[in-house]
Short mmCIF file of C-alpha atoms in Angstrom, two decimals:
data_model
loop_
_atom_site.label_atom_id
_atom_site.label_comp_id
_atom_site.label_asym_id
_atom_site.label_seq_id
_atom_site.Cartn_x
_atom_site.Cartn_y
_atom_site.Cartn_z
CA UNK A 1 -29.52 4.19 -5.15
CA UNK A 2 -28.81 4.62 -8.89
CA UNK A 3 -25.53 6.28 -8.30
CA UNK A 4 -23.46 3.62 -6.59
CA UNK A 5 -24.49 1.15 -9.43
CA UNK A 6 -21.31 -0.74 -11.29
CA UNK A 7 -21.44 1.63 -14.63
CA UNK A 8 -20.70 -0.53 -17.70
CA UNK A 9 -18.87 0.82 -20.62
CA UNK A 10 -16.75 0.30 -23.24
CA UNK A 11 -15.93 -4.61 -22.84
CA UNK A 12 -12.32 -4.32 -21.59
CA UNK A 13 -11.30 -1.15 -20.67
CA UNK A 14 -10.67 1.16 -17.75
CA UNK A 15 -11.32 5.26 -18.19
CA UNK A 16 -10.45 7.55 -15.59
CA UNK A 17 -12.38 8.27 -12.28
CA UNK A 18 -13.35 11.63 -13.99
CA UNK A 19 -14.82 9.83 -16.67
CA UNK A 20 -16.63 6.51 -14.75
CA UNK A 21 -14.64 4.66 -16.32
CA UNK A 22 -15.45 0.73 -15.56
CA UNK A 23 -13.23 -1.90 -16.01
CA UNK A 24 -15.74 -5.16 -16.56
CA UNK A 25 -15.86 -7.53 -19.24
CA UNK A 26 -17.49 -9.88 -22.08
CA UNK A 27 -16.19 -13.38 -19.85
CA UNK A 28 -16.13 -11.85 -16.09
CA UNK A 29 -18.48 -13.08 -14.92
CA UNK A 30 -20.41 -9.85 -13.70
CA UNK A 31 -24.33 -9.10 -13.95
CA UNK A 32 -24.80 -5.05 -13.73
CA UNK A 33 -26.94 -6.76 -10.86
CA UNK A 34 -26.62 -4.93 -7.20
CA UNK A 35 -24.70 -7.50 -5.26
CA UNK A 36 -27.00 -7.76 -2.71
CA UNK A 37 -26.35 -10.72 0.58
CA UNK A 38 -23.15 -7.83 -0.17
CA UNK A 39 -24.60 -4.79 -0.05
CA UNK A 40 -26.57 -6.24 2.67
CA UNK A 41 -23.28 -7.17 5.24
CA UNK A 42 -21.80 -3.77 3.78
CA UNK A 43 -24.84 -1.09 5.14
CA UNK A 44 -25.13 -3.84 8.08
CA UNK A 45 -21.17 -2.60 9.78
CA UNK A 46 -20.77 0.83 8.24
CA UNK A 47 -23.70 1.54 10.30
CA UNK A 48 -22.77 -0.50 13.92
CA UNK A 49 -22.10 0.22 16.46
CA UNK A 50 -17.91 0.26 17.95
CA UNK A 51 -18.28 -0.22 21.22
CA UNK A 52 -14.48 -1.15 22.64
CA UNK A 53 -13.56 -4.32 23.73
CA UNK A 54 -11.31 -7.16 23.69
CA UNK A 55 -11.42 -8.97 20.03
CA UNK A 56 -9.24 -12.31 19.65
CA UNK A 57 -8.13 -11.65 16.12
CA UNK A 58 -7.27 -14.50 13.77
CA UNK A 59 -5.55 -13.67 10.79
CA UNK A 60 -4.87 -16.32 7.85
CA UNK A 61 -1.64 -14.94 6.26
CA UNK A 62 -1.59 -15.68 2.90
CA UNK A 63 2.42 -16.16 2.01
CA UNK A 64 5.83 -15.65 3.84
CA UNK A 65 7.15 -12.60 0.50
CA UNK A 66 8.49 -9.29 1.70
CA UNK A 67 5.62 -6.97 0.30
CA UNK A 68 4.31 -3.81 1.23
CA UNK A 69 1.28 -5.71 1.53
CA UNK A 70 2.66 -8.38 3.22
CA UNK A 71 5.21 -5.41 6.10
CA UNK A 72 1.28 -3.98 6.88
CA UNK A 73 -0.04 -7.17 7.93
CA UNK A 74 2.60 -7.73 10.33
CA UNK A 75 2.10 -3.99 11.21
CA UNK A 76 -1.65 -4.60 11.62
CA UNK A 77 -0.56 -7.34 13.82
CA UNK A 78 1.81 -5.50 16.24
CA UNK A 79 -0.19 -2.56 16.46
CA UNK A 80 -3.64 -4.79 18.16
CA UNK A 81 -0.84 -7.14 20.09
CA UNK A 82 -0.12 -3.57 21.95
CA UNK A 83 -3.25 -1.87 22.47
CA UNK A 84 -4.01 -5.22 23.89
CA UNK A 85 -5.98 -7.36 21.48
CA UNK A 86 -6.12 -11.97 20.98
CA UNK A 87 -3.72 -12.39 18.05
CA UNK A 88 -4.01 -15.13 16.34
CA UNK A 89 -2.05 -16.03 13.13
CA UNK A 90 -2.24 -18.70 10.86
CA UNK A 91 -0.55 -19.69 7.76
CA UNK A 92 -1.23 -22.84 6.11
CA UNK A 93 1.99 -25.06 4.76
CA UNK A 94 2.55 -28.56 6.22
CA UNK A 95 5.65 -27.39 8.34
CA UNK A 96 7.22 -24.30 9.20
CA UNK A 97 7.56 -21.35 9.75
CA UNK A 98 3.72 -18.89 10.93
CA UNK A 99 5.00 -15.82 11.03
CA UNK A 100 7.48 -14.04 7.96
CA UNK A 101 10.70 -15.12 8.93
CA UNK A 102 11.19 -11.22 8.39
CA UNK A 103 9.15 -10.40 10.79
CA UNK A 104 11.45 -11.15 13.26
CA UNK A 105 9.68 -8.42 15.87
CA UNK A 106 6.07 -9.26 16.39
CA UNK A 107 5.40 -11.77 18.56
CA UNK A 108 1.16 -12.71 18.24
CA UNK A 109 -0.88 -14.52 21.09
CA UNK A 110 -0.36 -17.96 19.33
CA UNK A 111 -0.24 -19.48 15.90
CA UNK A 112 -1.87 -22.28 13.92
CA UNK A 113 -0.14 -23.67 10.96
CA UNK A 114 -3.35 -25.20 8.77
CA UNK A 115 -3.01 -28.57 7.04
CA UNK A 116 -3.02 -27.83 3.21
CA UNK A 117 -5.64 -30.43 3.06
CA UNK A 118 -7.97 -28.56 4.57
CA UNK A 119 -9.52 -25.86 3.02
CA UNK A 120 -9.76 -22.60 4.95
CA UNK A 121 -13.45 -22.44 5.16
CA UNK A 122 -13.06 -25.87 7.39
CA UNK A 123 -10.89 -23.89 9.59
CA UNK A 124 -12.37 -21.52 10.03
CA UNK A 125 -15.90 -23.82 11.36
CA UNK A 126 -13.49 -25.94 13.24
CA UNK A 127 -12.23 -23.14 14.63
CA UNK A 128 -14.88 -21.00 15.60
CA UNK A 129 -14.89 -21.26 19.32
CA UNK A 130 -11.83 -19.60 19.74
CA UNK A 131 -11.75 -16.28 17.64
CA UNK A 132 -13.57 -13.20 16.82
CA UNK A 133 -13.07 -11.85 14.32
CA UNK A 134 -10.85 -13.28 10.98
CA UNK A 135 -8.45 -10.57 8.70
CA UNK A 136 -7.86 -12.03 5.39
CA UNK A 137 -4.63 -11.73 4.39
CA UNK A 138 -5.30 -11.69 0.11
CA UNK A 139 -8.23 -11.74 -2.36
CA UNK A 140 -7.24 -15.63 -3.83
CA UNK A 141 -8.44 -16.80 0.00
CA UNK A 142 -11.75 -15.39 -0.14
CA UNK A 143 -12.33 -17.84 -3.21
CA UNK A 144 -12.67 -20.23 -0.48
CA UNK A 145 -14.91 -18.94 1.74
CA UNK A 146 -17.27 -18.04 -0.81
CA UNK A 147 -20.06 -20.31 1.41
CA UNK A 148 -18.94 -19.50 4.91
CA UNK A 149 -20.94 -16.49 6.64
CA UNK A 150 -19.31 -15.10 9.97
CA UNK A 151 -17.09 -11.85 11.07
CA UNK A 152 -14.89 -12.11 8.09
CA UNK A 153 -13.28 -8.18 7.45
CA UNK A 154 -11.06 -8.33 3.92
CA UNK A 155 -7.66 -4.88 3.46
CA UNK A 156 -7.71 -4.31 0.00
CA UNK A 157 -4.54 -2.70 -0.81
CA UNK A 158 -4.51 -3.49 -3.85
CA UNK A 159 -3.10 -4.89 -7.39
CA UNK A 160 -3.41 -5.38 -10.88
CA UNK A 161 -6.53 -6.45 -11.21
CA UNK A 162 -7.84 -3.55 -9.18
CA UNK A 163 -6.49 -1.92 -11.94
CA UNK A 164 -7.46 -3.78 -14.74
CA UNK A 165 -4.24 -5.08 -15.29
CA UNK A 166 -3.56 -9.44 -15.29
CA UNK A 167 -5.88 -10.76 -18.36
CA UNK A 168 -3.20 -12.52 -19.92
CA UNK A 169 -3.67 -16.66 -20.24
CA UNK A 170 -1.19 -16.31 -16.75
CA UNK A 171 -3.09 -14.03 -14.95
CA UNK A 172 -6.74 -14.18 -16.30
CA UNK A 173 -8.56 -17.34 -13.66
CA UNK A 174 -7.75 -14.80 -11.52
CA UNK A 175 -8.82 -11.22 -12.29
CA UNK A 176 -12.54 -13.19 -12.80
CA UNK A 177 -11.62 -14.89 -9.01
CA UNK A 178 -11.07 -10.95 -8.04
CA UNK A 179 -14.62 -9.92 -10.12
CA UNK A 180 -16.55 -13.44 -8.13
CA UNK A 181 -15.07 -12.92 -4.69
CA UNK A 182 -16.06 -9.52 -4.51
CA UNK A 183 -19.10 -9.52 -6.06
CA UNK A 184 -20.87 -12.87 -4.93
CA UNK A 185 -19.09 -13.55 -0.62
CA UNK A 186 -20.17 -11.88 2.32
CA UNK A 187 -17.77 -10.93 4.01
CA UNK A 188 -16.59 -7.02 5.32
CA UNK A 189 -14.53 -4.65 2.67
CA UNK A 190 -11.96 -2.24 4.19
CA UNK A 191 -9.76 -0.15 1.68
CA UNK A 192 -6.32 1.28 2.07
CA UNK A 193 -6.84 4.74 0.07
CA UNK A 194 -9.52 6.77 -0.81
CA UNK A 195 -9.36 5.49 -4.14
CA UNK A 196 -9.74 1.96 -2.97
CA UNK A 197 -12.71 2.62 -0.93
CA UNK A 198 -13.98 4.23 -5.33
CA UNK A 199 -12.91 1.87 -6.82
CA UNK A 200 -14.78 -1.21 -5.14
CA UNK A 201 -18.21 1.54 -5.76
CA UNK A 202 -17.32 2.02 -9.01
CA UNK A 203 -17.31 -1.00 -9.89
CA UNK A 204 -18.82 -2.98 -8.13
CA UNK A 205 -21.19 -1.44 -5.88
CA UNK A 206 -19.53 -1.61 -2.32
CA UNK A 207 -18.99 0.54 0.06
CA UNK A 208 -16.16 0.29 2.98
CA UNK A 209 -14.55 1.84 5.83
CA UNK A 210 -11.47 3.41 4.67
CA UNK A 211 -8.00 1.89 7.17
CA UNK A 212 -5.10 4.40 5.88
CA UNK A 213 -1.79 3.35 6.30
CA UNK A 214 0.23 4.15 8.66
CA UNK A 215 4.11 5.19 9.73
CA UNK A 216 6.60 4.64 12.85
CA UNK A 217 8.04 8.36 12.86
CA UNK A 218 9.44 6.84 16.01
CA UNK A 219 11.63 4.91 13.41
CA UNK A 220 11.90 6.39 10.02
CA UNK A 221 12.95 10.09 11.19
CA UNK A 222 15.35 12.80 9.66
CA UNK A 223 18.59 12.58 9.81
CA UNK A 224 18.50 16.51 11.27
CA UNK A 225 16.33 18.43 13.18
CA UNK A 226 13.38 20.08 10.26
CA UNK A 227 12.70 22.95 10.22
CA UNK A 228 10.65 25.07 8.16
CA UNK A 229 11.85 28.84 9.86
CA UNK A 230 15.19 27.70 8.35
CA UNK A 231 15.80 27.79 4.77
CA UNK A 232 17.29 31.11 2.71
CA UNK A 233 16.14 32.31 -0.20
CA UNK A 234 18.68 30.58 -1.95
CA UNK A 235 18.59 26.81 -0.29
CA UNK A 236 22.13 27.71 1.34
CA UNK A 237 21.07 26.27 5.09
CA UNK A 238 22.56 22.80 5.50
CA UNK A 239 20.97 19.18 4.46
CA UNK A 240 19.00 18.06 7.00
CA UNK A 241 17.35 14.99 5.64
CA UNK A 242 20.64 12.94 4.39
CA UNK A 243 22.05 14.27 1.39
CA UNK A 244 24.33 16.17 0.28
CA UNK A 245 24.67 19.95 0.59
CA UNK A 246 23.26 22.84 -1.82
CA UNK A 247 25.02 25.71 -1.92
CA UNK A 248 24.67 28.39 -4.94
CA UNK A 249 21.08 28.68 -6.50
CA UNK A 250 21.50 26.10 -9.23
CA UNK A 251 22.01 23.50 -5.76
CA UNK A 252 25.45 22.39 -6.91
CA UNK A 253 26.80 20.40 -4.47
CA UNK A 254 29.69 20.34 -2.49
CA UNK A 255 29.64 17.01 -0.36
CA UNK A 256 29.26 13.54 -1.28
CA UNK A 257 30.46 11.74 -4.91
CA UNK A 258 27.45 13.69 -6.22
CA UNK A 259 23.23 13.37 -6.53
CA UNK A 260 22.07 10.64 -4.93
CA UNK A 261 18.77 9.49 -5.86
CA UNK A 262 16.45 6.50 -3.48
CA UNK A 263 14.29 3.93 -5.50
CA UNK A 264 13.07 1.25 -3.33
CA UNK A 265 11.05 -1.85 -4.95
CA UNK A 266 11.16 -5.11 -6.40
CA UNK A 267 12.43 -5.11 -9.75
CA UNK A 268 10.94 -8.20 -11.07
CA UNK A 269 7.29 -6.07 -10.70
CA UNK A 270 7.16 -4.83 -13.66
CA UNK A 271 3.95 -1.85 -13.00
CA UNK A 272 6.44 -0.29 -10.69
CA UNK A 273 7.71 1.18 -13.56
CA UNK A 274 10.76 -0.15 -13.59
CA UNK A 275 11.99 1.66 -16.97
CA UNK A 276 10.64 4.33 -16.81
CA UNK A 277 12.64 5.78 -13.56
CA UNK A 278 15.64 3.84 -15.49
CA UNK A 279 15.28 6.01 -18.87
CA UNK A 280 14.63 9.07 -17.53
CA UNK A 281 18.05 9.35 -14.80
CA UNK A 282 19.77 8.54 -18.25
CA UNK A 283 18.43 11.78 -19.11
CA UNK A 284 19.09 12.77 -16.59
CA UNK A 285 23.18 11.91 -16.03
CA UNK A 286 23.55 13.84 -19.29
CA UNK A 287 22.80 17.22 -16.92
CA UNK A 288 24.50 15.85 -13.95
CA UNK A 289 27.08 13.15 -14.62
CA UNK A 290 27.50 13.50 -10.71
CA UNK A 291 24.35 11.11 -11.12
CA UNK A 292 24.60 7.92 -8.44
CA UNK A 293 21.13 6.10 -7.92
CA UNK A 294 20.92 3.51 -4.83
CA UNK A 295 18.05 0.79 -5.89
CA UNK A 296 16.98 -1.22 -2.19
CA UNK A 297 15.26 -4.39 -3.39
CA UNK A 298 14.90 -7.69 -2.67
CA UNK A 299 17.04 -9.49 -5.51
CA UNK A 300 19.16 -7.12 -7.53
CA UNK A 301 18.41 -6.94 -10.72
CA UNK A 302 21.19 -6.86 -14.50
CA UNK A 303 20.50 -3.78 -16.69
CA UNK A 304 21.89 -3.05 -19.35
CA UNK A 305 24.62 -1.10 -19.58
CA UNK A 306 23.93 2.44 -17.96
CA UNK A 307 26.16 6.04 -18.58
CA UNK A 308 25.46 6.70 -14.19
CA UNK A 309 26.71 3.99 -11.11
CA UNK A 310 23.31 1.61 -9.50
CA UNK A 311 24.29 0.63 -5.86
CA UNK A 312 22.07 -1.96 -4.94
CA UNK A 313 20.70 -2.36 -1.20
CA UNK A 314 19.56 -6.33 -1.61
CA UNK A 315 16.83 -7.54 0.98
CA UNK A 316 18.48 -5.36 3.99
CA UNK A 317 16.91 -6.96 7.14
CA UNK A 318 13.87 -4.09 8.12
CA UNK A 319 14.87 -3.15 11.09
CA UNK A 320 17.94 -1.50 8.59
CA UNK A 321 15.90 -0.29 6.16
CA UNK A 322 14.83 3.17 7.87
CA UNK A 323 18.84 4.68 7.78
CA UNK A 324 18.77 3.99 4.00
CA UNK A 325 16.22 6.88 3.75
CA UNK A 326 18.76 9.10 6.00
CA UNK A 327 21.88 8.47 4.51
CA UNK A 328 23.63 10.47 1.88
CA UNK A 329 20.09 10.24 -0.82
CA UNK A 330 19.25 13.34 -2.04
CA UNK A 331 15.95 12.10 -2.58
CA UNK A 332 13.44 9.32 -3.63
CA UNK A 333 11.89 7.95 -7.22
CA UNK A 334 9.20 6.13 -7.00
CA UNK A 335 7.98 5.90 -11.09
CA UNK A 336 4.47 3.18 -10.47
CA UNK A 337 2.48 2.82 -12.68
CA UNK A 338 -1.04 2.18 -10.71
CA UNK A 339 -0.68 1.74 -6.64
CA UNK A 340 -4.05 1.13 -3.23
CA UNK A 341 -1.29 3.08 -1.19
CA UNK A 342 2.67 4.25 -2.05
CA UNK A 343 4.52 3.78 0.69
CA UNK A 344 8.30 3.89 0.14
CA UNK A 345 7.21 7.54 -1.04
CA UNK A 346 5.37 7.89 3.02
CA UNK A 347 8.66 6.23 3.84
CA UNK A 348 10.67 8.67 2.54
CA UNK A 349 8.30 11.49 3.43
CA UNK A 350 8.71 10.29 7.64
CA UNK A 351 12.07 10.40 6.82
CA UNK A 352 12.94 13.97 5.74
CA UNK A 353 13.60 12.56 1.79
CA UNK A 354 11.49 14.77 -0.90
CA UNK A 355 10.32 12.45 -3.11
CA UNK A 356 8.98 13.19 -6.74
CA UNK A 357 6.31 10.67 -7.27
CA UNK A 358 3.81 9.17 -10.09
CA UNK A 359 -0.11 10.15 -9.78
CA UNK A 360 -0.18 6.50 -9.57
CA UNK A 361 -3.83 6.62 -7.89
CA UNK A 362 -4.00 5.59 -4.18
CA UNK A 363 -0.81 7.58 -3.60
CA UNK A 364 -3.01 11.22 -3.94
CA UNK A 365 -4.38 9.80 -0.73
CA UNK A 366 -1.63 11.22 0.77
CA UNK A 367 0.18 14.04 -1.71
CA UNK A 368 -0.14 16.39 -2.59
CA UNK A 369 1.72 17.66 -5.84
CA UNK A 370 4.61 20.98 -5.07
CA UNK A 371 3.27 20.92 -0.86
CA UNK A 372 5.01 17.80 -0.18
CA UNK A 373 5.88 16.33 -3.08
CA UNK A 374 6.84 16.26 -6.70
CA UNK A 375 3.71 14.12 -8.95
CA UNK A 376 4.86 13.34 -12.20
CA UNK A 377 2.16 11.18 -15.22
CA UNK A 378 2.62 7.60 -14.46
CA UNK A 379 4.56 6.18 -17.77
CA UNK A 380 5.92 9.65 -18.93
CA UNK A 381 9.77 9.29 -19.27
CA UNK A 382 10.79 12.97 -19.30
CA UNK A 383 8.45 15.19 -17.09
CA UNK A 384 10.30 13.17 -14.77
CA UNK A 385 13.63 13.08 -15.77
CA UNK A 386 12.67 17.03 -15.41
CA UNK A 387 11.11 16.66 -11.88
CA UNK A 388 14.25 15.34 -11.60
CA UNK A 389 17.07 18.27 -12.82
CA UNK A 390 14.68 20.68 -11.58
CA UNK A 391 14.37 18.96 -7.67
CA UNK A 392 18.12 18.03 -7.32
CA UNK A 393 19.18 22.23 -9.00
CA UNK A 394 16.75 23.25 -6.27
CA UNK A 395 17.17 23.46 -2.53
CA UNK A 396 14.89 25.41 -1.90
CA UNK A 397 12.09 23.36 -2.50
CA UNK A 398 14.34 20.20 -1.30
CA UNK A 399 14.04 21.96 1.54
CA UNK A 400 10.68 22.35 1.75
CA UNK A 401 9.28 18.88 0.73
CA UNK A 402 11.07 17.45 3.44
CA UNK A 403 9.50 19.16 5.83
CA UNK A 404 5.70 19.13 5.02
CA UNK A 405 6.33 15.82 3.67
CA UNK A 406 7.67 14.40 8.02
CA UNK A 407 3.80 17.13 8.35
CA UNK A 408 2.56 14.69 6.15
CA UNK A 409 4.23 11.60 7.71
CA UNK A 410 2.79 12.90 11.09
CA UNK A 411 0.19 12.78 10.42
CA UNK A 412 -0.59 8.98 10.15
CA UNK A 413 0.22 7.61 12.04
CA UNK A 414 -0.07 4.57 13.49
CA UNK A 415 -2.38 5.51 16.54
CA UNK A 416 -4.67 6.45 13.56
CA UNK A 417 -4.27 3.33 11.37
CA UNK A 418 -4.44 2.36 14.22
CA UNK A 419 -8.41 3.52 14.97
CA UNK A 420 -9.37 3.30 11.28
CA UNK A 421 -8.80 -0.90 12.00
CA UNK A 422 -10.16 -1.31 15.53
CA UNK A 423 -12.77 0.33 14.44
CA UNK A 424 -13.43 -2.38 11.05
CA UNK A 425 -12.63 -5.48 12.82
CA UNK A 426 -14.79 -4.15 15.91
CA UNK A 427 -17.87 -3.60 14.06
CA UNK A 428 -18.02 -6.68 11.86
CA UNK A 429 -17.80 -8.38 14.65
CA UNK A 430 -20.57 -6.65 15.68
CA UNK A 431 -22.79 -7.35 12.99
CA UNK A 432 -22.27 -11.03 12.59
CA UNK A 433 -22.86 -11.74 16.36
CA UNK A 434 -25.98 -11.11 15.92
CA UNK A 435 -27.45 -11.63 12.11
CA UNK A 436 -27.42 -14.67 11.24
CA UNK A 437 -26.90 -16.30 8.12
CA UNK A 438 -31.11 -17.42 8.02
CA UNK A 439 -32.31 -13.49 9.05
CA UNK A 440 -30.31 -11.84 6.12
CA UNK A 441 -31.14 -14.04 3.31
CA UNK A 442 -34.72 -13.27 4.89
CA UNK A 443 -33.73 -9.80 3.92
CA UNK A 444 -31.91 -9.90 0.82
#
């Protein structure tokens, strides 16, 4: 298909989807040709039968860091276990835990430590009779699997290289590796969002199914029941989502010590746009001096002098995270430059907390401006500040976004995510069970 081929434009430049841009560049290692063997895998897996059966699923755990991507891998293992599949978790380390220490509630069928001296390819060959399909946790692991032909599924959840960033001296080699694995490694792919799937198709001619994130709406839920039929014109209905009570058209608060804005994420990750958030809130505080900011983060940053207080919730247990969303907050502010998904936005929606989010690609899989959130341009301090002021002063809008956000979250259930995950694993296992390496090479 001519339209599926990689499009080449200016080296090192990425444009918007509507402009059909590219992030290939001189030296990225790509040839401009459709990858024949990976394309064969894509086509075969997508049309494969996915008749339900119990699977033995091996997860290659990439690291123990508390990241959104790692949280979703843990969630997947839990979903598959609950559905009766035999889940095996493997982690490369000399000793210690296989699963992250913060995933205390996850129990899998078995755990395996991989020796630091053993490659992933050798480990998979050695243990092949014990599993039906392997879920690869991160693209860097694929570097050791170039020569492995078997039922591997890589779920692309996003990273800086998917958005044409990460090309400084320290991270350039990982960018080159990402290009290499997408065009050379015969692994089945899945994407977390429609944007991610479109990017893999446009930049690498890779086709894949979408496995969306899901959220447990029995864990993330509003402080009180949301009822869209009981909103008065001036927004005077008592706040049902855990923040202040608007009593006038201008949103004057009568409870608490000011208006509360929630930030969620790692302050060490600059792409999250913390500089934009903090500067926008500086502007907001000039109009709304009662502003109070809460920041849920993995480690507490050192901040410059700010005209508003910032209260930190550092590394809370994952079991306590839902309470942080629904307790005394008025809105979530999310200002990433890029995301393949943007899980804090969906967590806020599930909790009945209205959200302001930047237009950071993947989040638009579920976020719709003025329907279930406010969308603002990434990096635009003035637009962010204006949106925060508008939402804090408009009780009716806050409540409407809370209601519709909750409805959105209910649409992204764990069942929906589990069905998509199960289907991708079943198709991957089935395709590789009937297609040998030699048969594949004869076809390409």
